[in-house]
PDB file of C-alpha atoms in Angstrom:
ATOM      1  CA  GLN A   1     -37.461 -94.992-138.732  1.00 89.00           C
ATOM      2  CA  VAL A   2     -39.617 -96.740-136.179  1.00 94.00           C
ATOM      3  CA  GLN A   3     -40.664-100.245-137.083  1.00 96.00           C
ATOM      4  CA  LEU A   4     -43.146-102.338-135.112  1.00 97.00           C
ATOM      5  CA  VAL A   5     -43.662-106.011-135.878  1.00 97.00           C
ATOM      6  CA  GLU A   6     -46.403-107.988-134.159  1.00 97.00           C
ATOM      7  CA  SER A   7     -46.491-111.745-133.839  1.00 97.00           C
ATOM      8  CA  GLY A   8     -48.192-114.444-131.824  1.00 98.00           C
ATOM      9  CA  GLY A   9     -51.726-114.323-133.144  1.00 97.00           C
ATOM     10  CA  GLY A  10     -53.700-117.417-134.049  1.00 97.00           C
ATOM     11  CA  LEU A  11     -56.783-119.502-133.482  1.00 98.00           C
ATOM     12  CA  VAL A  12     -57.694-120.476-129.929  1.00 98.00           C
ATOM     13  CA  GLN A  13     -60.751-121.849-128.185  1.00 98.00           C
ATOM     14  CA  ALA A  14     -62.730-119.762-125.742  1.00 98.00           C
ATOM     15  CA  GLY A  15     -61.061-119.798-122.350  1.00 98.00           C
ATOM     16  CA  GLY A  16     -57.628-120.240-123.863  1.00 98.00           C
ATOM     17  CA  SER A  17     -54.593-117.992-123.907  1.00 98.00           C
ATOM     18  CA  LEU A  18     -52.287-116.308-126.381  1.00 98.00           C
ATOM     19  CA  ARG A  19     -49.268-114.052-126.018  1.00 98.00           C
ATOM     20  CA  LEU A  20     -48.716-111.352-128.585  1.00 98.00           C
ATOM     21  CA  SER A  21     -45.330-109.748-129.124  1.00 98.00           C
ATOM     22  CA  CYS A  22     -44.430-106.388-130.593  1.00 98.00           C
ATOM     23  CA  ALA A  23     -40.785-106.051-131.588  1.00 97.00           C
ATOM     24  CA  ALA A  24     -39.773-102.397-131.848  1.00 96.00           C
ATOM     25  CA  SER A  25     -36.755-101.051-133.708  1.00 93.00           C
ATOM     26  CA  GLY A  26     -35.325 -97.858-135.124  1.00 92.00           C
ATOM     27  CA  ARG A  27     -35.266 -95.710-131.997  1.00 88.00           C
ATOM     28  CA  THR A  28     -34.445 -95.672-128.343  1.00 86.00           C
ATOM     29  CA  PHE A  29     -37.844 -96.249-126.822  1.00 88.00           C
ATOM     30  CA  SER A  30     -37.278 -95.072-123.270  1.00 86.00           C
ATOM     31  CA  SER A  31     -39.409 -91.976-123.888  1.00 89.00           C
ATOM     32  CA  TYR A  32     -42.164 -93.808-125.754  1.00 93.00           C
ATOM     33  CA  THR A  33     -45.626 -94.965-124.832  1.00 95.00           C
ATOM     34  CA  MET A  34     -46.677 -98.233-126.436  1.00 95.00           C
ATOM     35  CA  GLY A  35     -50.265 -99.201-127.055  1.00 97.00           C
ATOM     36  CA  TRP A  36     -52.190-102.284-128.058  1.00 98.00           C
ATOM     37  CA  PHE A  37     -55.351-101.835-130.110  1.00 98.00           C
ATOM     38  CA  ARG A  38     -57.714-104.193-131.853  1.00 98.00           C
ATOM     39  CA  GLN A  39     -60.141-103.979-134.717  1.00 98.00           C
ATOM     40  CA  ALA A  40     -62.923-106.430-135.410  1.00 97.00           C
ATOM     41  CA  PRO A  41     -64.627-106.607-138.829  1.00 93.00           C
ATOM     42  CA  GLY A  42     -67.003-103.711-139.293  1.00 95.00           C
ATOM     43  CA  LYS A  43     -65.944-102.020-136.081  1.00 97.00           C
ATOM     44  CA  GLU A  44     -63.695 -99.140-135.182  1.00 97.00           C
ATOM     45  CA  ARG A  45     -60.215 -99.686-133.852  1.00 98.00           C
ATOM     46  CA  GLU A  46     -60.347 -99.766-130.080  1.00 98.00           C
ATOM     47  CA  PHE A  47     -57.839 -99.357-127.297  1.00 98.00           C
ATOM     48  CA  VAL A  48     -56.837-102.481-125.374  1.00 98.00           C
ATOM     49  CA  ALA A  49     -53.814-101.635-123.227  1.00 97.00           C
ATOM     50  CA  GLY A  50     -50.964 -99.172-122.904  1.00 96.00           C
ATOM     51  CA  ILE A  51     -47.581 -99.075-121.223  1.00 95.00           C
ATOM     52  CA  ARG A  52     -45.026 -96.328-120.786  1.00 92.00           C
ATOM     53  CA  TRP A  53     -41.601 -97.667-121.646  1.00 86.00           C
ATOM     54  CA  SER A  54     -39.991 -95.779-118.780  1.00 83.00           C
ATOM     55  CA  GLY A  55     -41.630 -96.047-115.421  1.00 73.00           C
ATOM     56  CA  GLY A  56     -43.864 -98.840-116.638  1.00 72.00           C
ATOM     57  CA  SER A  57     -47.229 -97.192-116.010  1.00 90.00           C
ATOM     58  CA  ILE A  58     -49.851 -99.536-117.356  1.00 94.00           C
ATOM     59  CA  TYR A  59     -53.524 -99.107-118.167  1.00 95.00           C
ATOM     60  CA  TYR A  60     -56.241-101.273-119.691  1.00 97.00           C
ATOM     61  CA  SER A  61     -59.632-100.976-121.236  1.00 97.00           C
ATOM     62  CA  ASP A  62     -62.457-102.194-119.029  1.00 97.00           C
ATOM     63  CA  SER A  63     -63.228-105.006-121.465  1.00 97.00           C
ATOM     64  CA  VAL A  64     -59.877-106.722-120.912  1.00 98.00           C
ATOM     65  CA  LYS A  65     -58.963-105.682-117.378  1.00 97.00           C
ATOM     66  CA  GLY A  66     -58.201-108.736-115.257  1.00 97.00           C
ATOM     67  CA  ARG A  67     -57.722-110.969-118.305  1.00 98.00           C
ATOM     68  CA  PHE A  68     -54.953-109.281-120.313  1.00 98.00           C
ATOM     69  CA  THR A  69     -51.507-108.243-119.107  1.00 97.00           C
ATOM     70  CA  VAL A  70     -49.126-105.920-120.917  1.00 96.00           C
ATOM     71  CA  SER A  71     -45.395-105.976-120.218  1.00 94.00           C
ATOM     72  CA  ARG A  72     -42.095-105.011-121.805  1.00 92.00           C
ATOM     73  CA  ASP A  73     -38.610-106.432-122.134  1.00 91.00           C
ATOM     74  CA  ASN A  74     -36.137-103.584-122.372  1.00 86.00           C
ATOM     75  CA  ALA A  75     -33.268-105.802-123.468  1.00 89.00           C
ATOM     76  CA  LYS A  76     -35.280-107.143-126.401  1.00 92.00           C
ATOM     77  CA  ASN A  77     -37.108-103.896-127.225  1.00 93.00           C
ATOM     78  CA  THR A  78     -40.284-105.936-127.156  1.00 95.00           C
ATOM     79  CA  VAL A  79     -43.723-105.341-125.685  1.00 96.00           C
ATOM     80  CA  TYR A  80     -46.021-108.249-124.895  1.00 97.00           C
ATOM     81  CA  LEU A  81     -49.737-108.711-124.480  1.00 98.00           C
ATOM     82  CA  GLN A  82     -50.621-111.814-122.511  1.00 98.00           C
ATOM     83  CA  MET A  83     -54.247-112.671-123.152  1.00 98.00           C
ATOM     84  CA  ASN A  84     -55.993-115.134-120.850  1.00 98.00           C
ATOM     85  CA  SER A  85     -59.596-116.300-120.562  1.00 98.00           C
ATOM     86  CA  LEU A  86     -60.176-115.361-124.163  1.00 98.00           C
ATOM     87  CA  LYS A  87     -63.719-114.851-125.389  1.00 98.00           C
ATOM     88  CA  PRO A  88     -65.173-114.964-128.922  1.00 97.00           C
ATOM     89  CA  GLU A  89     -65.689-111.199-128.691  1.00 97.00           C
ATOM     90  CA  ASP A  90     -61.902-110.792-128.414  1.00 98.00           C
ATOM     91  CA  THR A  91     -61.635-111.882-132.052  1.00 98.00           C
ATOM     92  CA  ALA A  92     -59.949-109.089-133.991  1.00 98.00           C
ATOM     93  CA  VAL A  93     -56.767-107.943-135.655  1.00 98.00           C
ATOM     94  CA  TYR A  94     -54.473-106.730-132.890  1.00 98.00           C
ATOM     95  CA  TYR A  95     -52.119-103.823-133.515  1.00 98.00           C
ATOM     96  CA  CYS A  96     -49.143-102.440-131.686  1.00 98.00           C
ATOM     97  CA  ALA A  97     -48.634 -98.670-131.716  1.00 97.00           C
ATOM     98  CA  ALA A  98     -46.047 -96.193-130.466  1.00 96.00           C
ATOM     99  CA  LYS A  99     -45.813 -92.510-129.637  1.00 95.00           C
ATOM    100  CA  PRO A 100     -42.667 -90.657-128.535  1.00 94.00           C
ATOM    101  CA  ILE A 101     -44.130 -89.186-125.358  1.00 91.00           C
ATOM    102  CA  LEU A 102     -44.935 -90.600-121.955  1.00 89.00           C
ATOM    103  CA  ALA A 103     -48.654 -90.089-121.478  1.00 89.00           C
ATOM    104  CA  LEU A 104     -51.967 -91.840-121.039  1.00 87.00           C
ATOM    105  CA  MET A 105     -53.299 -92.236-124.579  1.00 93.00           C
ATOM    106  CA  THR A 106     -56.251 -94.335-125.651  1.00 95.00           C
ATOM    107  CA  ARG A 107     -57.230 -92.985-129.070  1.00 97.00           C
ATOM    108  CA  PRO A 108     -55.749 -94.416-132.274  1.00 97.00           C
ATOM    109  CA  SER A 109     -55.121 -90.861-133.497  1.00 97.00           C
ATOM    110  CA  ASP A 110     -52.822 -90.285-130.510  1.00 96.00           C
ATOM    111  CA  TYR A 111     -50.203 -92.686-131.868  1.00 97.00           C
ATOM    112  CA  ASP A 112     -47.649 -92.057-134.609  1.00 96.00           C
ATOM    113  CA  TYR A 113     -46.393 -95.518-135.485  1.00 97.00           C
ATOM    114  CA  TRP A 114     -48.230 -98.769-136.150  1.00 98.00           C
ATOM    115  CA  GLY A 115     -47.433-102.387-136.824  1.00 98.00           C
ATOM    116  CA  GLN A 116     -49.075-104.458-139.513  1.00 97.00           C
ATOM    117  CA  GLY A 117     -51.351-106.312-137.102  1.00 97.00           C
ATOM    118  CA  THR A 118     -51.814-109.939-136.132  1.00 98.00           C
ATOM    119  CA  GLN A 119     -55.070-111.873-136.315  1.00 98.00           C
ATOM    120  CA  VAL A 120     -56.563-113.357-133.159  1.00 98.00           C
ATOM    121  CA  THR A 121     -59.546-115.658-133.583  1.00 98.00           C
ATOM    122  CA  VAL A 122     -61.363-117.119-130.584  1.00 98.00           C
ATOM    123  CA  SER A 123     -63.787-119.940-131.313  1.00 97.00           C
ATOM    124  CA  SER A 124     -66.750-120.721-129.111  1.00 94.00           C
TER     125      SER A 124
END
């Protein structure tokens, strides 16, 4: 069974940085696409970034492009989201998600597996 565990969230001032981690277990993830999503109070869950475990194709939402960087460590089965130049509007619960295909996917319904989420709060 696939298990995803996020960590690294916290409270940071505007302009600061955080690195989120998503530790994946239970499968060989070479044929998986991993996604990062976020959900702010009262809002729908939205796509942030995605990475294909093999080949490393990466894509971002326009709202984070140039500020966030997604990467993976194959040896650790871990995906990271480096978040720089954080803004108060980045405040949300951030989720890691996985799907056992290699494709560009930006909708929450595209993904099969989810972590429990980690809170990111950016103060102004």
